[in-house]
Short mmCIF file of C-alpha atoms and ligand atoms in Angstrom, two decimals:
data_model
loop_
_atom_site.label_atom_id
_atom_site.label_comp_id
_atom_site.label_asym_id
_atom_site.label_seq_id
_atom_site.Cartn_x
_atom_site.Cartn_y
_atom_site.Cartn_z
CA UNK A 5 -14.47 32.30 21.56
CA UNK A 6 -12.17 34.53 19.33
CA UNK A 7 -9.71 32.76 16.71
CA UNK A 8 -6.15 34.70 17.22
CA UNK A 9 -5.34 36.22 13.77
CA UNK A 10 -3.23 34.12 11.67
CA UNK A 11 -1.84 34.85 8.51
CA UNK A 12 -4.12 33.93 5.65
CA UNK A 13 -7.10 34.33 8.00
CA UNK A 14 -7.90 37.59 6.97
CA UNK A 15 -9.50 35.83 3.46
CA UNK A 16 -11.68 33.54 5.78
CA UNK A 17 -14.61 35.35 4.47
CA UNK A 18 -16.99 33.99 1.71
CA UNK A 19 -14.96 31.45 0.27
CA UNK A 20 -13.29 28.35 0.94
CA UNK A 21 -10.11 29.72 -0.47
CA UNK A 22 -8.62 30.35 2.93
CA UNK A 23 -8.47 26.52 3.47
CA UNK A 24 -6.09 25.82 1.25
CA UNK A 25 -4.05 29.04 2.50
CA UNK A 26 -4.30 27.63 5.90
CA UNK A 27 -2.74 24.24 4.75
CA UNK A 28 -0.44 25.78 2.65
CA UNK A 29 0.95 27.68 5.65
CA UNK A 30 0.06 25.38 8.88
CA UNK A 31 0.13 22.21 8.09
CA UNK A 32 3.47 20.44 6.79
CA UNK A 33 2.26 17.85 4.20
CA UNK A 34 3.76 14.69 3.60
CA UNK A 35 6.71 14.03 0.87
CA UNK A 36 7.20 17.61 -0.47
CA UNK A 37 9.01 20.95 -0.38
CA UNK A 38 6.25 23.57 1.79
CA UNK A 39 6.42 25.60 -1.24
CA UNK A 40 3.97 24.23 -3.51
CA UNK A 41 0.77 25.36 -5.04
CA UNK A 42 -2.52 25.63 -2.88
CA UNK A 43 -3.95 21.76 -2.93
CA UNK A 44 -7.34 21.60 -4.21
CA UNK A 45 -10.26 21.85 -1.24
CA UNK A 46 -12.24 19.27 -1.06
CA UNK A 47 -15.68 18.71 0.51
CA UNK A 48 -16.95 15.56 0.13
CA UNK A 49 -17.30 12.29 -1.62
CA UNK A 50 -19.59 9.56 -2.60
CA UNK A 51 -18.52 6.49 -4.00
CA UNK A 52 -15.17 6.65 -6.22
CA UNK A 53 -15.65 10.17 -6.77
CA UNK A 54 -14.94 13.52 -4.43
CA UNK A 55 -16.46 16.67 -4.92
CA UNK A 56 -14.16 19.41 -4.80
CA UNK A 57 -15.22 23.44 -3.57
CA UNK A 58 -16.44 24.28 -6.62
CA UNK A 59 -18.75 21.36 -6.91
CA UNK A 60 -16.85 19.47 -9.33
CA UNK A 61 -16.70 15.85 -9.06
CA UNK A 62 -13.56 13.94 -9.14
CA UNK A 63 -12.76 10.13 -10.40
CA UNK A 64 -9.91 9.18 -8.06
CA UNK A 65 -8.46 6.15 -9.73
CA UNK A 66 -6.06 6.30 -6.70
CA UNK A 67 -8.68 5.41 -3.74
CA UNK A 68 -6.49 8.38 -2.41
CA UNK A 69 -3.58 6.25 -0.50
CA UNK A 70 -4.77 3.13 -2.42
CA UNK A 71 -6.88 2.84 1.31
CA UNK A 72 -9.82 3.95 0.36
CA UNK A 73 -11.23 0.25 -0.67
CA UNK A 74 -14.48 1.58 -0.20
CA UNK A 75 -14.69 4.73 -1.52
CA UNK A 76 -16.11 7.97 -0.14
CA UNK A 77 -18.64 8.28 2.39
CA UNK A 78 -20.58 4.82 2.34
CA UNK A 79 -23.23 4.97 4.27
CA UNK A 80 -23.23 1.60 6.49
CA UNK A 81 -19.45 2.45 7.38
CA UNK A 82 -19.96 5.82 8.35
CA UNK A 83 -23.10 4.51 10.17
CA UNK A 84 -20.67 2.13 12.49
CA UNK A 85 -18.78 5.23 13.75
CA UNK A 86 -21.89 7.38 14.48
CA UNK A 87 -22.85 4.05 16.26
CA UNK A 88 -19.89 3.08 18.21
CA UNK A 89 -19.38 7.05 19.02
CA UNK A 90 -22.67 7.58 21.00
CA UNK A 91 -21.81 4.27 22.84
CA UNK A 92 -17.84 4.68 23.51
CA UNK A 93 -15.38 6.93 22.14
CA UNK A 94 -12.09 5.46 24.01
CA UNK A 95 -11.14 2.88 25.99
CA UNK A 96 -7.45 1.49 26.99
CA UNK A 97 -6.46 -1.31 24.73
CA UNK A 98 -6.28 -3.90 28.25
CA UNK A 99 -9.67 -3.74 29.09
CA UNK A 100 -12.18 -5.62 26.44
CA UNK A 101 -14.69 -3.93 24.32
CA UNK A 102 -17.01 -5.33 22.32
CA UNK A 103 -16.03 -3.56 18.79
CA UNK A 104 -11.79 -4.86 19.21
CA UNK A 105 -12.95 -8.23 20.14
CA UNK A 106 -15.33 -8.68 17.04
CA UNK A 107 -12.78 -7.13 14.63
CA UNK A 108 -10.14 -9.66 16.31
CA UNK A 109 -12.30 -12.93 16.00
CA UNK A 110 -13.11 -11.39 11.75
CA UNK A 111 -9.46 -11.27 11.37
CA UNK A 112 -8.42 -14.43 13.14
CA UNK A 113 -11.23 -16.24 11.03
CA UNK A 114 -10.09 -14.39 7.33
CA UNK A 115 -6.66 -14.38 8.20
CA UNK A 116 -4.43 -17.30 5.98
CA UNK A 117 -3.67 -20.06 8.28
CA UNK A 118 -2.84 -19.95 11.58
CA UNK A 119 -2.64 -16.17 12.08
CA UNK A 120 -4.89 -15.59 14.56
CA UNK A 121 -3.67 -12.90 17.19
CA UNK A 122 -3.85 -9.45 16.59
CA UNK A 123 -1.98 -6.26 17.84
CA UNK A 124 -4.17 -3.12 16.75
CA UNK A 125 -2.09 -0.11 15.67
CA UNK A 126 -2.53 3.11 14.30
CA UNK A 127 -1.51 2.45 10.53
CA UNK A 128 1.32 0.72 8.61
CA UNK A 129 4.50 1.67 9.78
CA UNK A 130 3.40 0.95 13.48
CA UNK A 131 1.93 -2.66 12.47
CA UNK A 132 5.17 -3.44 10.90
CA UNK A 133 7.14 -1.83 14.00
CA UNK A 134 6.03 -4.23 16.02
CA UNK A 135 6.24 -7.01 13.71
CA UNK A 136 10.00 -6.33 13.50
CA UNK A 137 10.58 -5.71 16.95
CA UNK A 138 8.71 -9.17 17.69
CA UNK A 139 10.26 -10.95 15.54
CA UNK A 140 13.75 -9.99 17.30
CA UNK A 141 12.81 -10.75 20.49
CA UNK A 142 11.11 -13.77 19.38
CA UNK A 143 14.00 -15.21 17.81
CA UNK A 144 16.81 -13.79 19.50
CA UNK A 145 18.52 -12.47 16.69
CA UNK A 146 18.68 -8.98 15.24
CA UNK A 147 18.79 -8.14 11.56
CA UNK A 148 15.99 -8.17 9.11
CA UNK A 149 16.02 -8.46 5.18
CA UNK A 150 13.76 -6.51 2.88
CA UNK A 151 13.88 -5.27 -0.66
CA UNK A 152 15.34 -2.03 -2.26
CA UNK A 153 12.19 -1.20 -4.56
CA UNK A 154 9.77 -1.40 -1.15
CA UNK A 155 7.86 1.02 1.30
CA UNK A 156 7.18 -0.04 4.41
CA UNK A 157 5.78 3.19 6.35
CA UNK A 158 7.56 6.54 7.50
CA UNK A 159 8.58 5.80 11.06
CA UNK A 160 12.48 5.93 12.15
CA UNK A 161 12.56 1.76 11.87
CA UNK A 162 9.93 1.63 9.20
CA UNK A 163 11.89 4.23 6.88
CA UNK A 164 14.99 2.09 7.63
CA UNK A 165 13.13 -1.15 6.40
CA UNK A 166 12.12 0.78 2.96
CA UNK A 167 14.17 0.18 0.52
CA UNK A 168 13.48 3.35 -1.43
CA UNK A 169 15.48 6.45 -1.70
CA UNK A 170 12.72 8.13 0.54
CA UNK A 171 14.83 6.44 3.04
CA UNK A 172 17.92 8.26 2.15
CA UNK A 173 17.29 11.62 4.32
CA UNK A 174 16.53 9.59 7.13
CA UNK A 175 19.88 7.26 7.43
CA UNK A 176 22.02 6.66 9.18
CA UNK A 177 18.59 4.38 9.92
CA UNK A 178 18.07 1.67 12.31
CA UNK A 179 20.80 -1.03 12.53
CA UNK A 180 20.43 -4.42 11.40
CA UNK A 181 18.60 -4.02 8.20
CA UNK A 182 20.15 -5.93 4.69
CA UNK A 183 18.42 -5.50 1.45
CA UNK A 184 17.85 -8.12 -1.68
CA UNK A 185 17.18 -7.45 -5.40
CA UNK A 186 13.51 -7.60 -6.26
CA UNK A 187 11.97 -9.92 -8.64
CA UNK A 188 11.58 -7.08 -11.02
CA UNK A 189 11.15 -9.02 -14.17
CA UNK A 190 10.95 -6.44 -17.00
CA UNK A 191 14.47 -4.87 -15.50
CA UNK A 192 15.78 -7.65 -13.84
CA UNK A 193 18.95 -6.58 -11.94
CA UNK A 194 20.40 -10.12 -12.44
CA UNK A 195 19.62 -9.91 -15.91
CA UNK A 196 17.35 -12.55 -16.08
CA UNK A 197 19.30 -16.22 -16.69
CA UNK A 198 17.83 -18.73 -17.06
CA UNK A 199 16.78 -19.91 -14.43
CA UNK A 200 16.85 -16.31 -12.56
CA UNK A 201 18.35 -16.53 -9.05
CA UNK A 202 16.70 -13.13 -8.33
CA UNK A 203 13.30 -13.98 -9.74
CA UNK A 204 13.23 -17.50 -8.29
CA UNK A 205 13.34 -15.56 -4.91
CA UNK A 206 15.23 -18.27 -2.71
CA UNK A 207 18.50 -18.90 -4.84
CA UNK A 208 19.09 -15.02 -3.95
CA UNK A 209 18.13 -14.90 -0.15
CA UNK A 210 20.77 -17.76 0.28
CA UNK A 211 23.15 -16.13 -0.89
CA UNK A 212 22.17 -13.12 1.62
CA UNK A 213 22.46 -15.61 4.05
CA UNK A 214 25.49 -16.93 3.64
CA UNK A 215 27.32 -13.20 3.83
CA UNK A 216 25.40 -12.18 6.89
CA UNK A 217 24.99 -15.56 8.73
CA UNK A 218 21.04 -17.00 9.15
CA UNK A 219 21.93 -17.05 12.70
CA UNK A 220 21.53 -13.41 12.84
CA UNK A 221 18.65 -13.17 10.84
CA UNK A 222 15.26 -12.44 12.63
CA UNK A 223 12.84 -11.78 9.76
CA UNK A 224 12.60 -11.41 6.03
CA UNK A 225 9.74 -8.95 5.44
CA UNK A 226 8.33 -8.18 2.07
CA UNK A 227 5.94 -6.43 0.58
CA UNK A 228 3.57 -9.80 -0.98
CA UNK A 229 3.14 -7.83 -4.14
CA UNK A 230 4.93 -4.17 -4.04
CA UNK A 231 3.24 -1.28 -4.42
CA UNK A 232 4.33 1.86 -4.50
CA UNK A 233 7.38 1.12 -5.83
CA UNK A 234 6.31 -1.37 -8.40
CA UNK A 235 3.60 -2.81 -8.96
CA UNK A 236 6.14 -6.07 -8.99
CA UNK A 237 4.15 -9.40 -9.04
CA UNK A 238 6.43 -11.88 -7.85
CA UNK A 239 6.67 -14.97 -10.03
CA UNK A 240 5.12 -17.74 -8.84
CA UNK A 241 7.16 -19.80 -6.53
CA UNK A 242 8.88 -16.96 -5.49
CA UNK A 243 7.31 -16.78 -2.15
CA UNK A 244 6.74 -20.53 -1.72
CA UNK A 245 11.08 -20.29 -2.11
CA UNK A 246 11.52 -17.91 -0.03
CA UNK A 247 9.62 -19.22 2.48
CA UNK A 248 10.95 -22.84 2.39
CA UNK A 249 14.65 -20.81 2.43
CA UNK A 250 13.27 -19.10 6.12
CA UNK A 251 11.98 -22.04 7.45
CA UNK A 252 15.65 -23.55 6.90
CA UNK A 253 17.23 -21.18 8.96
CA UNK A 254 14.24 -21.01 11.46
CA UNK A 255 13.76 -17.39 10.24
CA UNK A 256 9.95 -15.67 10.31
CA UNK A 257 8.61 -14.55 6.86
CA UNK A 258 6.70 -10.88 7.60
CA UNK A 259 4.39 -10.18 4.75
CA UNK A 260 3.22 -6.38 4.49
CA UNK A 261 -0.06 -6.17 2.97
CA UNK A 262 -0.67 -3.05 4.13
CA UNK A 263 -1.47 -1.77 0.32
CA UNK A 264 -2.43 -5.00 -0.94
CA UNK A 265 -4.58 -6.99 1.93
CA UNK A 266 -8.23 -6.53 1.90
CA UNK A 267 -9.41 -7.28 -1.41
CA UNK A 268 -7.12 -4.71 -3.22
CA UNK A 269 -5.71 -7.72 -5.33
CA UNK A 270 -9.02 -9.63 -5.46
CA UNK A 271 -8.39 -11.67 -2.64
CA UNK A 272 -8.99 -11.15 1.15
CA UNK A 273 -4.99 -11.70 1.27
CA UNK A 274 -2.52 -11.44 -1.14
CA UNK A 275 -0.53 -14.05 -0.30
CA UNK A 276 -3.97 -16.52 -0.92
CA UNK A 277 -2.82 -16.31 -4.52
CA UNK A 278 0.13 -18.18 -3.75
CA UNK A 279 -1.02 -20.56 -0.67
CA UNK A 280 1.94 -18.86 1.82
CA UNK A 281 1.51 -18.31 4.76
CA UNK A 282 3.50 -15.82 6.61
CA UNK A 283 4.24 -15.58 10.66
CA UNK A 284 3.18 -12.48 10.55
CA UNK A 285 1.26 -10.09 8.17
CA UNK A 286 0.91 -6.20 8.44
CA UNK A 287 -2.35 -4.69 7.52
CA UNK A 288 -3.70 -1.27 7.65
CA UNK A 289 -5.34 1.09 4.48
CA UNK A 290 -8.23 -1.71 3.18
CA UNK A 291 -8.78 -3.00 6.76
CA UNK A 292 -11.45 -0.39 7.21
CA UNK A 293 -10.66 1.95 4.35
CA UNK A 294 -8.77 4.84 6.81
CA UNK A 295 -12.10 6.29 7.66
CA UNK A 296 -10.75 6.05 11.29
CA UNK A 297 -6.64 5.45 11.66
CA UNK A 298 -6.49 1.79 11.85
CA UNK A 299 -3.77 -1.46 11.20
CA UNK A 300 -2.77 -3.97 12.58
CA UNK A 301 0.13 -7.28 12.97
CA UNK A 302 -1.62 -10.34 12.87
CA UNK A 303 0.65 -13.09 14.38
CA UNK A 304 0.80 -17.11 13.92
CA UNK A 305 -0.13 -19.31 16.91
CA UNK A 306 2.98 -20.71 17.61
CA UNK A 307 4.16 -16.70 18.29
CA UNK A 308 0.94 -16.18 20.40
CA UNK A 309 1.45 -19.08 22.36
CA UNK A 310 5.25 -17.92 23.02
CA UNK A 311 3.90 -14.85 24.23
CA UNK A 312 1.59 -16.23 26.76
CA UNK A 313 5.14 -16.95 28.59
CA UNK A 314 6.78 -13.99 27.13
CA UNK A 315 6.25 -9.86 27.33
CA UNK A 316 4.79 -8.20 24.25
CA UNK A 317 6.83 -5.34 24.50
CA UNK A 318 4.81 -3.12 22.91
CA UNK A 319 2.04 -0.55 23.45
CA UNK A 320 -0.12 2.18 22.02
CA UNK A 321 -2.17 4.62 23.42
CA UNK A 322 -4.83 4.30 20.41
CA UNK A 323 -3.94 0.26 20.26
CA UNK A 324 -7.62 -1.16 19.34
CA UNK A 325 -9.28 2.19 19.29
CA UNK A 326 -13.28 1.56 19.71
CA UNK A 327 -13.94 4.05 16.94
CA UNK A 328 -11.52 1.95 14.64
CA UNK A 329 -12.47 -1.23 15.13
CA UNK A 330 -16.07 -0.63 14.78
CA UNK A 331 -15.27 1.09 11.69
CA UNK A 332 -13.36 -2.55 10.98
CA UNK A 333 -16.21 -4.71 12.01
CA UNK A 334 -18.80 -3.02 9.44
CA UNK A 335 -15.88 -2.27 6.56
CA UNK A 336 -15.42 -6.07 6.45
CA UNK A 337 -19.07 -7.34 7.18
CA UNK A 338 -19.70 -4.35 4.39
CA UNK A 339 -17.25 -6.27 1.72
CA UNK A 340 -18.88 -9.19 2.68
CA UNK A 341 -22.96 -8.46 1.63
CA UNK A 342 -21.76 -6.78 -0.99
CA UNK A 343 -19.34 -8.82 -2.74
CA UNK A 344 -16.73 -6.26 -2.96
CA UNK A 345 -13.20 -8.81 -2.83
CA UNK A 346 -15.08 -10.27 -6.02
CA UNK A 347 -16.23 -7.26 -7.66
CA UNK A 348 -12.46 -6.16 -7.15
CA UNK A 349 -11.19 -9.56 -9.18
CA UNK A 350 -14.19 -9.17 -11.72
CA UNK A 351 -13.13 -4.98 -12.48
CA UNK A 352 -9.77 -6.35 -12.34
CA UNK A 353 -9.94 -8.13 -15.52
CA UNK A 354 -11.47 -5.28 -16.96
CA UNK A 355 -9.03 -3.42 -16.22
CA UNK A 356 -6.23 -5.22 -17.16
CA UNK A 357 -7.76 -6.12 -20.59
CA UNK A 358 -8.39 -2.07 -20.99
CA UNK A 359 -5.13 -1.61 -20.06
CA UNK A 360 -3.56 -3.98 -22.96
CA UNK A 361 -5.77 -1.99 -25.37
CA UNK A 362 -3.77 0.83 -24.39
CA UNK A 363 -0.60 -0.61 -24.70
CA UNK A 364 -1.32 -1.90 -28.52
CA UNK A 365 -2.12 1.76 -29.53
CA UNK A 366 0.88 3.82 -26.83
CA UNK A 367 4.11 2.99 -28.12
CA UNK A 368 5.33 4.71 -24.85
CA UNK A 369 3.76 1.49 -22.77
CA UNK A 370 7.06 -0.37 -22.13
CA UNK A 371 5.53 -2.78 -19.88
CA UNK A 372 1.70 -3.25 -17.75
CA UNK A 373 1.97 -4.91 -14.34
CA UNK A 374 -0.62 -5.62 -11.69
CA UNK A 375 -3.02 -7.76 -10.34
CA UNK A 376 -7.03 -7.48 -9.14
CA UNK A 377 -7.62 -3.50 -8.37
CA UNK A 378 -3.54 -2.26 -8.41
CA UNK A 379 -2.03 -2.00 -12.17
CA UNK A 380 1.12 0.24 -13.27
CA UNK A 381 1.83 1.40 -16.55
CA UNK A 382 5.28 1.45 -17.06
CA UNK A 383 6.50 4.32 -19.64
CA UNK A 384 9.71 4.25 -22.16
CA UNK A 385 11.14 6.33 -24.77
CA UNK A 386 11.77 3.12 -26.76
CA UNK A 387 10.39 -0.04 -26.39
CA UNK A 388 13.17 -2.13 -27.64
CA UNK A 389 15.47 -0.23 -25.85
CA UNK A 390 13.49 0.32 -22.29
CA UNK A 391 15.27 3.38 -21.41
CA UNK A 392 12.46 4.75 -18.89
CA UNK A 393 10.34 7.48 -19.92
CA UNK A 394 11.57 9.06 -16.35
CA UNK A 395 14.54 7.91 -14.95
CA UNK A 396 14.56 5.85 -10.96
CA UNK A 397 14.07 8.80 -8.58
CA UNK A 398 13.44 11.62 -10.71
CA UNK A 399 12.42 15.18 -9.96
CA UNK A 400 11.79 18.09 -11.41
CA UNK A 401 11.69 18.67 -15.45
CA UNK A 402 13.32 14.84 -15.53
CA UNK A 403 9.79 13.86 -14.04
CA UNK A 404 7.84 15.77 -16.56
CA UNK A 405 7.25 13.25 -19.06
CA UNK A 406 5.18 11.24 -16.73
CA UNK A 407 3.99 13.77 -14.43
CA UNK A 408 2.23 15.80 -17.84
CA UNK A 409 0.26 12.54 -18.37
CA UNK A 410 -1.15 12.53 -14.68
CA UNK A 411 -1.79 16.30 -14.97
CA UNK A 412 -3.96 16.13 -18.11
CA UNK A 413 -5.94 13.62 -16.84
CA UNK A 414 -6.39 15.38 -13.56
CA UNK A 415 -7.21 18.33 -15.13
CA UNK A 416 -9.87 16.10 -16.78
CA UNK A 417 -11.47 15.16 -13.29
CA UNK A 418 -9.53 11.45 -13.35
CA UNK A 419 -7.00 11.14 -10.55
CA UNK A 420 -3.90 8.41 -11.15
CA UNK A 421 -0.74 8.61 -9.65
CA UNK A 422 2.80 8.47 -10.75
CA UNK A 423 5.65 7.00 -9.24
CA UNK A 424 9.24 7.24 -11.37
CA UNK A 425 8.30 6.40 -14.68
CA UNK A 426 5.01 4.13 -13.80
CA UNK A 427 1.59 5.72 -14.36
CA UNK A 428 -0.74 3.98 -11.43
CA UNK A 429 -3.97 3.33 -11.07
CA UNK A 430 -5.53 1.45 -7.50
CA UNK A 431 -9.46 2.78 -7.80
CA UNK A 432 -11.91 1.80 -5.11
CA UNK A 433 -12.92 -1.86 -4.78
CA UNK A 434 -16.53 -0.91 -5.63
CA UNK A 435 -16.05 0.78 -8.85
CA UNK A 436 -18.03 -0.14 -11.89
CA UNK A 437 -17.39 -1.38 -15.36
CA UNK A 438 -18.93 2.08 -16.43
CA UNK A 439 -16.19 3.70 -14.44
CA UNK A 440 -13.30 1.89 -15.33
CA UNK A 441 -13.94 2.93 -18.97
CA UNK A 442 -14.58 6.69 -18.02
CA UNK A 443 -10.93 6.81 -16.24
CA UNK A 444 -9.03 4.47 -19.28
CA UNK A 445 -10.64 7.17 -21.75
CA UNK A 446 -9.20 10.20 -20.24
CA UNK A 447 -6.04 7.89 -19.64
CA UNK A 448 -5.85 6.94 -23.68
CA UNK A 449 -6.24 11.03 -24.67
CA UNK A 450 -3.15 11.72 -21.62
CA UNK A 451 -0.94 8.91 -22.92
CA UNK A 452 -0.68 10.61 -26.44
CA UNK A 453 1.70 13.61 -24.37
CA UNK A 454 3.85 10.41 -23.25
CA UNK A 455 4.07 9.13 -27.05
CA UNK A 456 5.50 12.26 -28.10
CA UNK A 457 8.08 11.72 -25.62
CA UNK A 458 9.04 8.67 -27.63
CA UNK A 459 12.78 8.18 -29.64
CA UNK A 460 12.22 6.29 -32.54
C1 LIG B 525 3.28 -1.52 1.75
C2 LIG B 525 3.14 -0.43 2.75
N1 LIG B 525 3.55 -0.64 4.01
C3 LIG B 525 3.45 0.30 4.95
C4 LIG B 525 2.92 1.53 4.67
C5 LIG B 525 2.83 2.56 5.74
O1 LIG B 525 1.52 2.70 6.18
P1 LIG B 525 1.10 4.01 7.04
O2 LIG B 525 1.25 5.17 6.13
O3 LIG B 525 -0.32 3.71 7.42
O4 LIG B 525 2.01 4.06 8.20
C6 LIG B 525 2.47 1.80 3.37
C7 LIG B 525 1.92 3.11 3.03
O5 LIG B 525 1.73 3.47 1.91
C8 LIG B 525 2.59 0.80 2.39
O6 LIG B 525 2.20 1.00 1.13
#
């Protein structure tokens, strides 16, 4: 077979440098202008490091989309794919196979509660797709209330559900979606009273209520800790409120753990730190680490038993993929035998006592916010003051103070990521206490470029 000549495939000779040419001109990545330099090539991994073209090894302190829980290539994981490959590569999602059924008995047994009934999807924004569109028809009413300072996937609805400006080229969104202030402690928007309305979590979905009428209300859906746009830790009895405030108004509570699930906050679910139970959670990056696309809604009884009686209305080609559950089935028998939900809370307290270190010798640490594996290091240019070292939303030279930090440590072989004026770090589950200091030494020399950035 002859490739047809593209442009950039002339260079296809010796090196690898025509790889990055071809995804700098055929592939449209994700969140940026087309224009941008040629992204490193990469060409393997083990553990929490990739190995890049040139043989140089990479720290990602990132677990690339905070989904890769167990790192690169582990063996027993990539094993289960090889496995379920040579036995069956596809099969519809109504007929049974033996690798959906196992990973829907695991998550029926680890799931909080009474979740027990799964609906396999492709990723995030599909699991929470269907948890919204569920939800409606499962209540008979129509709008949904999530946070500004949230993600919740890229789809049409999904985008719509997000409450961050990534949002904004994609509106006018779907209908029926009303936001709340998040429990943002260090900048509360209510300005922190005592007691906080916002940061109590129920005072403040009341009053939602009572402008847009419970009765229309399907779903509040929240991100149990937020991610990208955070990290926020709710207070506790935040979500205990606002669930007690849904059950009032017989409205579901949706809980996307689609970053946090899975160990990534040092327990199996995020919302075990609080004892709440959702009616439905979202899951997707730790659930098998995206070696295969995988997530999934996992509903309460009481909404599986409705649906004995009632259409799911809902369907996907790849729903319960063989490849992807398999690769399910060994990622969570994997964090099992090796303990990697507790080695997750164990680093975690490394890292957030590292972390504090920094913050006594960076006067441009404003604030340090996190929990098990995800942390965020907020940056000012003053700390009594709190002006952000990079204001909300901020591009371009505005983003530089931040963005320099991330760069010098990347150009140091440690990958964190950067969101506003937060420096983040989400490594692999499995990484070691050896590691964690390697990345938060590299971090300490960056965070110097942010101090100079500092007003007195
Ligand atoms: C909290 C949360 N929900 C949903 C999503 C969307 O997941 P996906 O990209 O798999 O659709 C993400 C992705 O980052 C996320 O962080």
């Amino acid at each position: 077979m002859t490739l047809r000549a593209v442009p950039g495939m002339a260079d296809a000779s010796d090196s690898l440098a025509w790889v990055a040419k071809a995804q700098r001109n055929h592939v449209l990545t994700s969140w940026s202008k087309q224009s941008g330099p040629d992204p490193l090539v990469v060409v393997g991994g083990e553990g929490c490091h990739f190995v890049d073209a040139s043989g140089r090894r990479h720290l990602d302190f990132m677990s690339q989309l905070v989904n890769l829980n167990l790192g690169y290539q582990h063996p027993r994981l990539v094993d289960a794919i090889k496995q379920q490959a040579d036995q069956l590569c596809y099969i519809g999602p109504n007929l049974a196979n033996e690798a959906r059924s196992r990973l829907a008995l695991q998550l029926a047994e680890l799931a909080p509660g009474n979740l027990t009934a799964s609906f396999f999807t492709t990723g995030g924004a599909a699991a929470n797709e269907n948890a919204i569109k569920l939800a409606r028809h499962y209540t008979g009413k129509h709008k949904i209330i999530t946070r500004y300072r949230s993600y919740h996937g890229a789809s049409a609805g999904a985008i719509t559900l997000s409450g961050e400006p990534r949002r904004w080229p994609a509106e006018p969104g779907m209908p029926g979606v009303v936001r709340m202030l998040d429990p943002y402690t260090y900048r509360c928007p209510a300005g922190h009273p005592n007691p906080c309305p916002v940061c109590a979590g129920g005072p403040h979905l009341e009053e939602i209520l009572q402008y847009e009428g419970p009765e229309t209300v399907a779903a509040v859906l929240l991100e149990t800790v937020t991610g990208t746009n955070g990290p926020i830790v709710p207070p506790d009895g935040y979500l205990r409120s606002i669930r007690e405030v849904c059950d009032r108004h017989g409205i579901l509570l949706i809980l996307d753990e689609v970053m946090v699930g899975f160990g990534r906050l040092g327990r199996w679910f995020a919302c075990e730190h609080w004892d709440v139970v959702p009616d439905i959670v979202s899951v997707a990056k730790g659930l098998n680490s995206g070696y295969v696309p995988l997530g999934a809604m996992i509903v309460s009884e009481p909404i599986r038993d409705w649906l004995r009686d009632h259409t799911f209305s809902g369907g996907l080609t790849y729903s319960g993929h063989p490849l992807a559950c398999a690769s399910g089935v060994a990622s969570i028998e994997i964090m099992r035998d090796e303990k990697v939900v507790e080695n997750a809370a164990a680093q975690g307290l490394l890292l957030e006592r590292r972390l504090h270190e920094l913050a006594a010798r960076h006067r441009s640490i404003g604030d340090i916010r996190g929990m098990g594996l995800m942390w965020g290091i907020e940056l000012v240019r003053n700390r009594e003051t709190r002006e952000p070292l990079a204001p909300f939303h901020a591009k371009g030279t505005a983003a530089a103070p931040v963005a320099q930090v991330v760069a010098a440590a990347k150009a140091k072989g440690v990958h964190f990521g950067a969101h506003d004026n937060v420096v983040r770090l989400a490594p692999p589950l499995i990484i070691s206490a050896a590691e964690i200091d390697e990345g938060i030494q590299v971090l300490d020399d960056a965070l110097s470029l942010a101090d100079k950035a500092t007003v007195p």
